[in-house]
Short mmCIF file of C-alpha atoms in Angstrom, two decimals:
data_model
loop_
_atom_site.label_atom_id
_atom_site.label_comp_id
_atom_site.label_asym_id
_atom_site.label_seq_id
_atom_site.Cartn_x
_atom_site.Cartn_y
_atom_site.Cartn_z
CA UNK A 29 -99.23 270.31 369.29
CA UNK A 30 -100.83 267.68 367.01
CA UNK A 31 -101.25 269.75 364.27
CA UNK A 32 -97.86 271.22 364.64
CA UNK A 33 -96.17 267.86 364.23
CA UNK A 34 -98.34 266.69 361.43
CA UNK A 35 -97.40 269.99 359.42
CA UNK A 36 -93.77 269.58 359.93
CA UNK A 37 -94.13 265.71 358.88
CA UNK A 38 -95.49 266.98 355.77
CA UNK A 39 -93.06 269.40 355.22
CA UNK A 40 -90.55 267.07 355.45
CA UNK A 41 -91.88 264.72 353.25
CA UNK A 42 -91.99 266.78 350.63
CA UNK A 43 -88.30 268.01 351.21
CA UNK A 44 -86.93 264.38 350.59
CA UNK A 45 -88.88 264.24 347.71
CA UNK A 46 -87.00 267.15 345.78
CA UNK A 47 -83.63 265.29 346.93
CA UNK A 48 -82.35 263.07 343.49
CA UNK A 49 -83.09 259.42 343.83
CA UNK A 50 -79.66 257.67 344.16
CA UNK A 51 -79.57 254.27 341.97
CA UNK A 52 -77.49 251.46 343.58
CA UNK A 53 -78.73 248.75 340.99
CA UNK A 54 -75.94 248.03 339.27
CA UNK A 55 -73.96 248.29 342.69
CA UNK A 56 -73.09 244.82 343.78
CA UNK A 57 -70.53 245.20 346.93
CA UNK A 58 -70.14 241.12 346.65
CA UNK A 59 -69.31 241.15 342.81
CA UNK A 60 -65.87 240.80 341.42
CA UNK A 61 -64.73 243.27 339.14
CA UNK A 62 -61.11 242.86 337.38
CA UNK A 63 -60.15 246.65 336.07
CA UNK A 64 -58.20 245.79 332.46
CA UNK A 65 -56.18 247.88 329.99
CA UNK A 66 -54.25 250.50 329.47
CA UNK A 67 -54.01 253.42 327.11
CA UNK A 68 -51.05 253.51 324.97
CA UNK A 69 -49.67 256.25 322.09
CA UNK A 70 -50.27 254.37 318.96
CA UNK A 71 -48.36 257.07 316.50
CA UNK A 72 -50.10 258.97 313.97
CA UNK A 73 -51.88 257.70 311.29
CA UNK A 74 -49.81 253.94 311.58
CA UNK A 75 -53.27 251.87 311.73
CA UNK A 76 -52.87 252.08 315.27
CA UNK A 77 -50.42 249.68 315.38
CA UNK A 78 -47.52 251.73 317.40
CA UNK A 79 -47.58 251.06 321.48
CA UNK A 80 -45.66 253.63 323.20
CA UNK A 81 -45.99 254.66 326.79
CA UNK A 82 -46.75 258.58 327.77
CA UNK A 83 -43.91 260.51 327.87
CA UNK A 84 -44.37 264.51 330.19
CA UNK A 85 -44.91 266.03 326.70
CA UNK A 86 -47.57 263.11 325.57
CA UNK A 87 -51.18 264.86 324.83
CA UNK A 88 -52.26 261.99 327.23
CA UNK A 89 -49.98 262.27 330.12
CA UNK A 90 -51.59 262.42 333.38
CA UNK A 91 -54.71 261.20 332.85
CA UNK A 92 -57.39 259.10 331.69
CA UNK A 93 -60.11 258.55 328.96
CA UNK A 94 -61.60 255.19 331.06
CA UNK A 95 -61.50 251.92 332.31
CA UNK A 96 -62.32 249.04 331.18
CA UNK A 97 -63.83 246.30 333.51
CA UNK A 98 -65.06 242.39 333.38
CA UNK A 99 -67.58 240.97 335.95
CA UNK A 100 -69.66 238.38 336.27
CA UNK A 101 -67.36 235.59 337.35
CA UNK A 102 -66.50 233.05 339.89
CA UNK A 103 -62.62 233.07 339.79
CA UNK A 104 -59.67 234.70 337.58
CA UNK A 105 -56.74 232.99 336.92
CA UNK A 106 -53.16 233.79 334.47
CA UNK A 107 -52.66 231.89 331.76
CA UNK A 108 -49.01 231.04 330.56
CA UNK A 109 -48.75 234.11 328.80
CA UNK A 110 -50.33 236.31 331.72
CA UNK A 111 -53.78 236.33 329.71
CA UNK A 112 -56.31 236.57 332.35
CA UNK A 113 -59.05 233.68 332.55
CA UNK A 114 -62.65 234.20 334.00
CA UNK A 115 -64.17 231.51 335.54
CA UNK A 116 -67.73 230.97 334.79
CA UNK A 117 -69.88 228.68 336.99
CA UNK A 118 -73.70 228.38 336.28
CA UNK A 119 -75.70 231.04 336.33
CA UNK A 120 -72.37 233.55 336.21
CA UNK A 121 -72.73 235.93 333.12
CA UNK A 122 -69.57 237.41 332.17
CA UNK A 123 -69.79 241.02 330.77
CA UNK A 124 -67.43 244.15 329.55
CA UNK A 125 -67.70 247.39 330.64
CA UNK A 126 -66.39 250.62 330.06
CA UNK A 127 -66.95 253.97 332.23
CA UNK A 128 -66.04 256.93 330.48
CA UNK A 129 -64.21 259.13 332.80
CA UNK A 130 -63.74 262.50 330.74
CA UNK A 131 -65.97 264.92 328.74
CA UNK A 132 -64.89 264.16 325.42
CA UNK A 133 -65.04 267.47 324.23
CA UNK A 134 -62.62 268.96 327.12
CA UNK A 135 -60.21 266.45 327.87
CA UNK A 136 -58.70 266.37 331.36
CA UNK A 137 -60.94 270.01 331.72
CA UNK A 138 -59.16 271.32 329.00
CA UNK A 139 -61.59 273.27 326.16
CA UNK A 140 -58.72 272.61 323.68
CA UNK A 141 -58.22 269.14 323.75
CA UNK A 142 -60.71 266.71 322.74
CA UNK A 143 -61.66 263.32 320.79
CA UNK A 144 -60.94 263.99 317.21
CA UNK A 145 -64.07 262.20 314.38
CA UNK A 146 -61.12 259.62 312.55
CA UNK A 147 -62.70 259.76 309.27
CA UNK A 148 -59.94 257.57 307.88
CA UNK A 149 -59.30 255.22 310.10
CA UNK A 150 -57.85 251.95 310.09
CA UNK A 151 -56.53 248.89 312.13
CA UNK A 152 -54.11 246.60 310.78
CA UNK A 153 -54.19 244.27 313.24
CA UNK A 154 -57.68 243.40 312.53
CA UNK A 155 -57.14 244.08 308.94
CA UNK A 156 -60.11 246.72 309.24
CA UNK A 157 -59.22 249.16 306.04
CA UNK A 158 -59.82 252.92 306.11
CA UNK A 159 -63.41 253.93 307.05
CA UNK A 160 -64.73 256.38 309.56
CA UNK A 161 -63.81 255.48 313.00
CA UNK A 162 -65.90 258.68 314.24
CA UNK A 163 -65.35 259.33 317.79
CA UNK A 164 -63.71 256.52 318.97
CA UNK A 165 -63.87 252.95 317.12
CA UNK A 166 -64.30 249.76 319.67
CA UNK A 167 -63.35 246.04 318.20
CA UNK A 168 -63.98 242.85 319.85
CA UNK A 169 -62.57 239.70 317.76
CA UNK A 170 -63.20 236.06 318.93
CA UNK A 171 -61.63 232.75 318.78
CA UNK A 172 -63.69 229.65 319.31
CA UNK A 173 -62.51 226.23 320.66
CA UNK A 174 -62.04 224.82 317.58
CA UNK A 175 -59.76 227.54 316.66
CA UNK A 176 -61.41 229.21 314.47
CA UNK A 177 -61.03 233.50 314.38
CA UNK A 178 -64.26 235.30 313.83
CA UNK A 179 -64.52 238.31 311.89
CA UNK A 180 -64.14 241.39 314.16
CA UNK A 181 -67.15 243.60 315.55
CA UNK A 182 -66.92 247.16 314.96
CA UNK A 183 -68.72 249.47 316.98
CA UNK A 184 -68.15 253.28 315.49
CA UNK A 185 -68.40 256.76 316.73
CA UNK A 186 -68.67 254.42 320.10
CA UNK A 187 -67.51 257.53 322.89
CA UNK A 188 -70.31 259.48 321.50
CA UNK A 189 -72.53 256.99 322.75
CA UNK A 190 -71.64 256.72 326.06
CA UNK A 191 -72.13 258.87 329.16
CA UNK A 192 -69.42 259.89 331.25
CA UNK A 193 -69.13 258.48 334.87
CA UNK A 194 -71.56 255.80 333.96
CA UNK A 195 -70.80 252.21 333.86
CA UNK A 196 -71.90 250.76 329.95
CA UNK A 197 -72.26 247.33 328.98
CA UNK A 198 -70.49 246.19 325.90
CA UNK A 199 -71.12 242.26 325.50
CA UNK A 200 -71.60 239.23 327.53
CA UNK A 201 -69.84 236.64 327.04
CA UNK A 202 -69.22 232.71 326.34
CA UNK A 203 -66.31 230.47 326.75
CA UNK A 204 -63.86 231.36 323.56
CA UNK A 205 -60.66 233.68 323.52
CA UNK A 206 -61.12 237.41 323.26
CA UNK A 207 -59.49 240.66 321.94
CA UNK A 208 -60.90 243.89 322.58
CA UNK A 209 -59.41 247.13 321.29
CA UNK A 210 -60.69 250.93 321.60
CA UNK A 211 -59.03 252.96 318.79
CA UNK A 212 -59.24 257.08 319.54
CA UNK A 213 -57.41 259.91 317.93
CA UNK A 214 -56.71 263.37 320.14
CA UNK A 215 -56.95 266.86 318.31
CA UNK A 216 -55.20 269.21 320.56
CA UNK A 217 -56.20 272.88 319.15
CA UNK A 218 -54.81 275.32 321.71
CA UNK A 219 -53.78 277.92 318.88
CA UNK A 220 -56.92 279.75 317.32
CA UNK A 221 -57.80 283.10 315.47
CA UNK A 222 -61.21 283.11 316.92
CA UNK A 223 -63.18 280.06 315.30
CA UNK A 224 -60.00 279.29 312.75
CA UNK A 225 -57.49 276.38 314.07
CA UNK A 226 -53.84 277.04 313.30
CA UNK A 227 -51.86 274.02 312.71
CA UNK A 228 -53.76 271.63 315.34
CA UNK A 229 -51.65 269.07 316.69
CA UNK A 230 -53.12 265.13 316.50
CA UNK A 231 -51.84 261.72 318.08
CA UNK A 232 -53.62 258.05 317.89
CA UNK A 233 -53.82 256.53 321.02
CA UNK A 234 -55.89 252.51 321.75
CA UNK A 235 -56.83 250.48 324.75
CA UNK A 236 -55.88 246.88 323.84
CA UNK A 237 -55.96 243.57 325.39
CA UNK A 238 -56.95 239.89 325.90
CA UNK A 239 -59.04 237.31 327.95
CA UNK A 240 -60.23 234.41 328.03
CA UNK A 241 -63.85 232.98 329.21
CA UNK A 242 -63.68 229.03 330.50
CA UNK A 243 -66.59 227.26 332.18
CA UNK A 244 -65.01 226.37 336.15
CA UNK A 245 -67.09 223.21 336.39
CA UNK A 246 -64.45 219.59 336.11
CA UNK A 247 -68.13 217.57 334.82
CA UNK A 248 -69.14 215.37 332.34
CA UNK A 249 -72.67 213.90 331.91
CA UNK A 250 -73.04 210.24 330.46
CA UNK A 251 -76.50 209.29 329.19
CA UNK A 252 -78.50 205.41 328.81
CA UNK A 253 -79.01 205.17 325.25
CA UNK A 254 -81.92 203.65 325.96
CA UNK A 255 -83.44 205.78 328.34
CA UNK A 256 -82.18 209.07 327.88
CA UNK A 257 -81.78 209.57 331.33
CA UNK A 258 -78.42 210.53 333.03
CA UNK A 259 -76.21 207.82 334.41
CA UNK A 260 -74.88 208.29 337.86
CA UNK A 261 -71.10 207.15 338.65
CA UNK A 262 -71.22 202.87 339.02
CA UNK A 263 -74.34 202.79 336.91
CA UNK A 264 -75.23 200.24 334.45
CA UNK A 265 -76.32 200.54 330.89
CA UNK A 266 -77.10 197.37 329.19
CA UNK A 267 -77.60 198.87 325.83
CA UNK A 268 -74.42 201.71 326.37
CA UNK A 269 -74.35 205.42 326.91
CA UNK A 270 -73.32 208.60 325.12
CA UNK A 271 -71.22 211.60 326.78
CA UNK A 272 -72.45 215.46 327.32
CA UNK A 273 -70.29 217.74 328.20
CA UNK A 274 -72.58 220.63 328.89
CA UNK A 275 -71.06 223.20 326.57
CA UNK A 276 -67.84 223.06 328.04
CA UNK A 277 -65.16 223.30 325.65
CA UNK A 278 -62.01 223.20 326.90
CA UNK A 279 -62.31 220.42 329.34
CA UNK A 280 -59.89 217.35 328.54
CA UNK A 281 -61.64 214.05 328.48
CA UNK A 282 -60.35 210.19 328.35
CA UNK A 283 -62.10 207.05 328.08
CA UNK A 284 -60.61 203.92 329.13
CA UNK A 285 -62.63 200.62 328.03
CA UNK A 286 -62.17 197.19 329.92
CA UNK A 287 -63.00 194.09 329.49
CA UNK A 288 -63.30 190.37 331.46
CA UNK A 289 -60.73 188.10 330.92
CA UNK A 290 -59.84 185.07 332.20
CA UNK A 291 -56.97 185.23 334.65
CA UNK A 292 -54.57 183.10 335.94
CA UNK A 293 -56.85 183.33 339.42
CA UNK A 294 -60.11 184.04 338.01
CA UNK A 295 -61.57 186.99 335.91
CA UNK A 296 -59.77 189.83 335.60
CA UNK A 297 -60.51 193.43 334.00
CA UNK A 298 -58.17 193.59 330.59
CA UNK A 299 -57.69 196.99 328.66
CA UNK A 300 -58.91 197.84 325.73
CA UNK A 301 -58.18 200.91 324.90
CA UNK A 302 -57.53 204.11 326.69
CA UNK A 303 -57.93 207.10 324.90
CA UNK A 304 -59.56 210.90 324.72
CA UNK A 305 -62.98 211.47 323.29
CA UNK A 306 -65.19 214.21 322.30
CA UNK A 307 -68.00 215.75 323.23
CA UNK A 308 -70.95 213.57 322.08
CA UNK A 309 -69.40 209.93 321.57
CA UNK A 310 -70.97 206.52 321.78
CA UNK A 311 -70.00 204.07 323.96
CA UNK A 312 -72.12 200.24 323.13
CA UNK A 313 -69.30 197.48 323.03
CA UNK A 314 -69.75 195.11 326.16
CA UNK A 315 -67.36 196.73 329.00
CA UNK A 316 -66.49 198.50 331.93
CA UNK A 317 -65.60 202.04 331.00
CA UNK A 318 -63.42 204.42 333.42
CA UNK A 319 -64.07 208.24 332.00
CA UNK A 320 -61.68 210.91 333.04
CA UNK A 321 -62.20 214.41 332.96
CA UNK A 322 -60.18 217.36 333.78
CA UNK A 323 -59.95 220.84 333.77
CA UNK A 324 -56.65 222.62 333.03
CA UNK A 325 -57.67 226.03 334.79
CA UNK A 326 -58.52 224.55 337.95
CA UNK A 327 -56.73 221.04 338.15
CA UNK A 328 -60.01 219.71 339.01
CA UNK A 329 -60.87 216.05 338.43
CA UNK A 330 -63.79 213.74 337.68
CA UNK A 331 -63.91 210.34 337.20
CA UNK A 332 -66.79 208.15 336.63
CA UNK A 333 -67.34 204.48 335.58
CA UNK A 334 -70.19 202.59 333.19
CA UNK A 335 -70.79 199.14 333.07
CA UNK A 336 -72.11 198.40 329.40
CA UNK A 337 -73.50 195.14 328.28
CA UNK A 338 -75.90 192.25 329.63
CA UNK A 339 -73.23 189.85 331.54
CA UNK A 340 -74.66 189.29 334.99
CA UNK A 341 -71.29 189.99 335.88
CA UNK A 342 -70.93 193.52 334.59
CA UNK A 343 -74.60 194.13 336.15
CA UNK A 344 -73.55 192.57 339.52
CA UNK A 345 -70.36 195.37 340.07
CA UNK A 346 -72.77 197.76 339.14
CA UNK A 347 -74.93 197.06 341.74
CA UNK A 348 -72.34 195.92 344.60
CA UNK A 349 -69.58 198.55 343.97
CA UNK A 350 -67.18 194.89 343.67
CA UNK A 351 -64.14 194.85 341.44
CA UNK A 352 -64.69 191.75 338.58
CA UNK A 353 -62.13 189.68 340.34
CA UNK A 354 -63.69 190.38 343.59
CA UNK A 355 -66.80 189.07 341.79
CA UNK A 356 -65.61 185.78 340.10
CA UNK A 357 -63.81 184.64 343.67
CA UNK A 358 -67.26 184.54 345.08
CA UNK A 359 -69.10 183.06 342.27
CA UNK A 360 -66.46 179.90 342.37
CA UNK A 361 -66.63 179.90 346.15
CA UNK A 362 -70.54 179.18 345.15
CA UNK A 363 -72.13 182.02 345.39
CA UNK A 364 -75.11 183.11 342.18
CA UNK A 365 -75.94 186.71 341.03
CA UNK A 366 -79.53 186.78 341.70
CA UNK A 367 -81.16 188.86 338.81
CA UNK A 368 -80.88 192.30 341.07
CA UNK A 369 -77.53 191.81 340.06
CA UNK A 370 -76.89 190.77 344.16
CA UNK A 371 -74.60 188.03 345.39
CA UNK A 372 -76.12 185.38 346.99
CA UNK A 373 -74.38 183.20 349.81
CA UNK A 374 -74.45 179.37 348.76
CA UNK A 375 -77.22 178.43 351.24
CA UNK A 376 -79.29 180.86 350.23
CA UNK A 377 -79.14 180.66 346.36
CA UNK A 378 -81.47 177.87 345.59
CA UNK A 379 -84.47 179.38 347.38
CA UNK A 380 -83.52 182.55 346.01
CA UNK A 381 -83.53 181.41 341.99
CA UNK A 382 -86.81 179.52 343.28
CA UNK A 383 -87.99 182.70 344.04
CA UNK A 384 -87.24 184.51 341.61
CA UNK A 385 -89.06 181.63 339.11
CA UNK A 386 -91.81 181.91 341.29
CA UNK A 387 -91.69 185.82 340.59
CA UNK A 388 -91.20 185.06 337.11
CA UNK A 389 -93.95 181.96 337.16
CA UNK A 390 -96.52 184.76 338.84
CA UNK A 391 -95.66 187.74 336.31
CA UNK A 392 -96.70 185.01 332.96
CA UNK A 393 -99.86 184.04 335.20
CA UNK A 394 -100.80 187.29 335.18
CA UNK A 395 -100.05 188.45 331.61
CA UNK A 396 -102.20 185.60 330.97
CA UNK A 397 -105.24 186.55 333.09
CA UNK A 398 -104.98 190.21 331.68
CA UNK A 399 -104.68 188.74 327.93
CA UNK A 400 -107.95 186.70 328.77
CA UNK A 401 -109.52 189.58 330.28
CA UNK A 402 -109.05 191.21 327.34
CA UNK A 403 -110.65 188.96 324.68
CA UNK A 404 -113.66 188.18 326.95
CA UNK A 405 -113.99 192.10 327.04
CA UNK A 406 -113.56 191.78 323.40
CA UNK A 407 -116.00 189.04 322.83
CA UNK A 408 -118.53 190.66 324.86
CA UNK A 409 -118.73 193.62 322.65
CA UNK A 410 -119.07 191.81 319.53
CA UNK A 411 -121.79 190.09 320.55
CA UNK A 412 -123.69 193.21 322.15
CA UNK A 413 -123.15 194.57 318.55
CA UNK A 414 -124.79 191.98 316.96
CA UNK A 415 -127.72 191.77 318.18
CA UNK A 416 -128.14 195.70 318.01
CA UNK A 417 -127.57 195.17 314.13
CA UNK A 418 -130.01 192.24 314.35
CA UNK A 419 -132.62 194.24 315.98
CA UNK A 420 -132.25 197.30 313.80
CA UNK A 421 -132.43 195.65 310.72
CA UNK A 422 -136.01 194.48 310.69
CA UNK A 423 -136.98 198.17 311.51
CA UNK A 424 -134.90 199.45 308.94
CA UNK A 425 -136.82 196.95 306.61
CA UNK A 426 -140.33 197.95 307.69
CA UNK A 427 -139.65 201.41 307.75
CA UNK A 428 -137.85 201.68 304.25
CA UNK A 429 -138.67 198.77 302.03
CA UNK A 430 -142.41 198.34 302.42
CA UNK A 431 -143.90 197.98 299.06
CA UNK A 432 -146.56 200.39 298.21
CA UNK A 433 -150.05 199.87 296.44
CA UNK A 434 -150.08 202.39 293.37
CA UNK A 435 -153.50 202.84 291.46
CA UNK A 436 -152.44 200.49 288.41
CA UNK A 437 -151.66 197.64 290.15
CA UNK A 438 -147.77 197.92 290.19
CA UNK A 439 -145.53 198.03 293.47
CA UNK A 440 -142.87 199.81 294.38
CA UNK A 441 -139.99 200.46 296.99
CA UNK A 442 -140.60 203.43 299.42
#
């Protein structure tokens, strides 16, 4: 019985071994995929500029070459225009891809109907002038944040490359503005004497469209000077900060700059200016700053506020989340900004700046000690190397220098 079942576990094993490994790899059930494009009849020989939809006697009426899809991405939203925006958060990478859906050589199963090699091609949209499309020609164009409209890719002969039902990879992308187009041309051939084609009938036809890739994060990331070191909302930067946006373009930014002024009740917080800024600026003049950032694809907003300069003031909001006037009424009801930047009650603030001297009083004690420290150290080594060079030299003498009796009478240095 034993045997029996360990013979039909073998068979079996080596029965699901001759079944085809299925690959799920690229199978994400939790990934968002947005299906975009649609084939339209661009004429004949027009640059591929017409855009007609299939009519019943349209060589592509009733079905398709392939889809186009873009994953990779948080959220989608419509821009003004209906140009879809992808959402990238970190760590999302957002890519194009294209399954090819038909054999290109028997289009929609038909023997007679298949991708035509455009040796002439051209696109005047892209301003691409005649050159040999081959099987299919795909263009990807992209506009920057500052505007600026790179020169398009051109990927020929690009459906002979792919494989049909599989799911290719074009690009990944960055935030910018993109245009993708796939430019085709149809031969249909249905009347042949044997290997000769009689009057073969041809049509253009292009995938086109637009997107847009925007970071979804509403941050911006001030930095001490000084330090280099981030700067957390409230914080305080004697010697002033600079901004970091992360790579994120298209986020809208304003800095508002404040300063203490004497009110008719006390200090009071007076603006400066109030103004965007860029990616990168400065920020050293003595104030409070208020930054502002916002993103226009989500309506998401961050604020965050710097204190800049070496007022005790300035340090003490930092440090008790108090507005300046909230500040000066305590300081003339008596109360001192210890130097943690903390109020101190009126009581309390004499033993507190005694302390604090005391602190002070103890740190120069110290210094001192270590500087002494230091030159006794120093002192001690001289003298150890002195008297090594005063020892050595004698033997040096004695070992070198002693004269030597020659036969004639005359001395001389060893």
């Amino acid at each position: 019985m034993l045997k029996r079942a360990i013979a039909l576990t073998g068979i079996l094993i080596i029965a699901l071994s001759m079944i085809p490994t299925l690959s799920f790899a690229d199978d994400d059930p939790n990934e968002q995929v947005f299906y975009i494009g649609e084939p339209v009849n661009a004429g004949l020989d027009t640059g591929y500029e017409g855009s007609s939809s299939f009519g019943r006697d349209d060589l592509h009426f009733g079905w398709d070459l392939g889809r186009f899809t873009v994953s990779g991405y948080t959220s989608v939203k419509e821009d003004a225009d209906g140009t879809p925006v992808f959402l990238k958060t970190p760590g999302d990478e957002v890519k194009l891809s294209f399954r090819l859906e038909q054999n290109i050589n028997a289009l929609d199963g038909n023997e007679s109907l298949a991708i035509n090699g455009d040796i002439d091609g051209y696109d005047v949209h892209f301003g691409i002038d005649k050159t040999d499309f081959g099987k299919g020609a795909l263009i990807i164009r992209q506009t920057n944040y500052q505007n600026e409209t790179g020169s398009p890719q051109v990927y020929t002969n690009y459906l002979s490359g792919v494989e049909q039902g599989a799911d290719t990879e074009v690009e990944l992308f960055e935030e910018g503005d993109y245009e993708v187009r796939l430019d085709y041309e149809l031969k249909n051939d249905e009347r042949k004497v044997g290997p000769v084609s009689i009057l073969p009938g041809y049509a253009n036809y292009k995938i086109d469209f637009k997107f847009k890739v925007r970071n979804g994060n509403c941050m911006v990331f001030p930095f001490d000077l000084a330090t280099k070191m981030e700067l957390a909302n409230e914080a305080y930067a004697p010697n002033g900060f600079y901004l970091d946006l992360a790579r994120s373009r298209y986020l809208d930014i304003n800095v508002k700059k404040e300063v203490m002024a004497a009110g008719a009740n006390g200090l009071v917080e007076d603006a400066r200016f109030n103004g965007p800024a860029r990616d990168g600026d400065q920020y050293t003049q003595e104030g409070i700053y208020t930054i502002t950032v916002s993103n226009p694809y989500t309506g998401q907003e961050t604020i965050k506020k710097i204190y800049v300069g070496d007022d005790p003031v300035l340090k003490a909001c930092a440090v008790t989340g108090l507005s300046v006037e909230e500040i000066g009424g305590r300081l003339a009801n008596g109360e001192v900004i210890a130097e943690s930047g903390q109020l101190v009650a009126p009581e309390a603030a004499e033993e507190v700046i005694a302390d604090e001297e005391g602190k002070g009083a103890l740190v120069a004690i110290l210094a001192i000690l270590l500087v002494s420290c230091a030159l006794a150290t120093a002192l001690v080594i001289a003298k150890k190397r002195r008297r090594f060079e005063a020892a050595e030299g004698p033997k040096l003498l004695n070992a070198e220098n002693t004269p030597l009796s020659l036969p004639d009478g005359e001395e001389k240095a060893q």
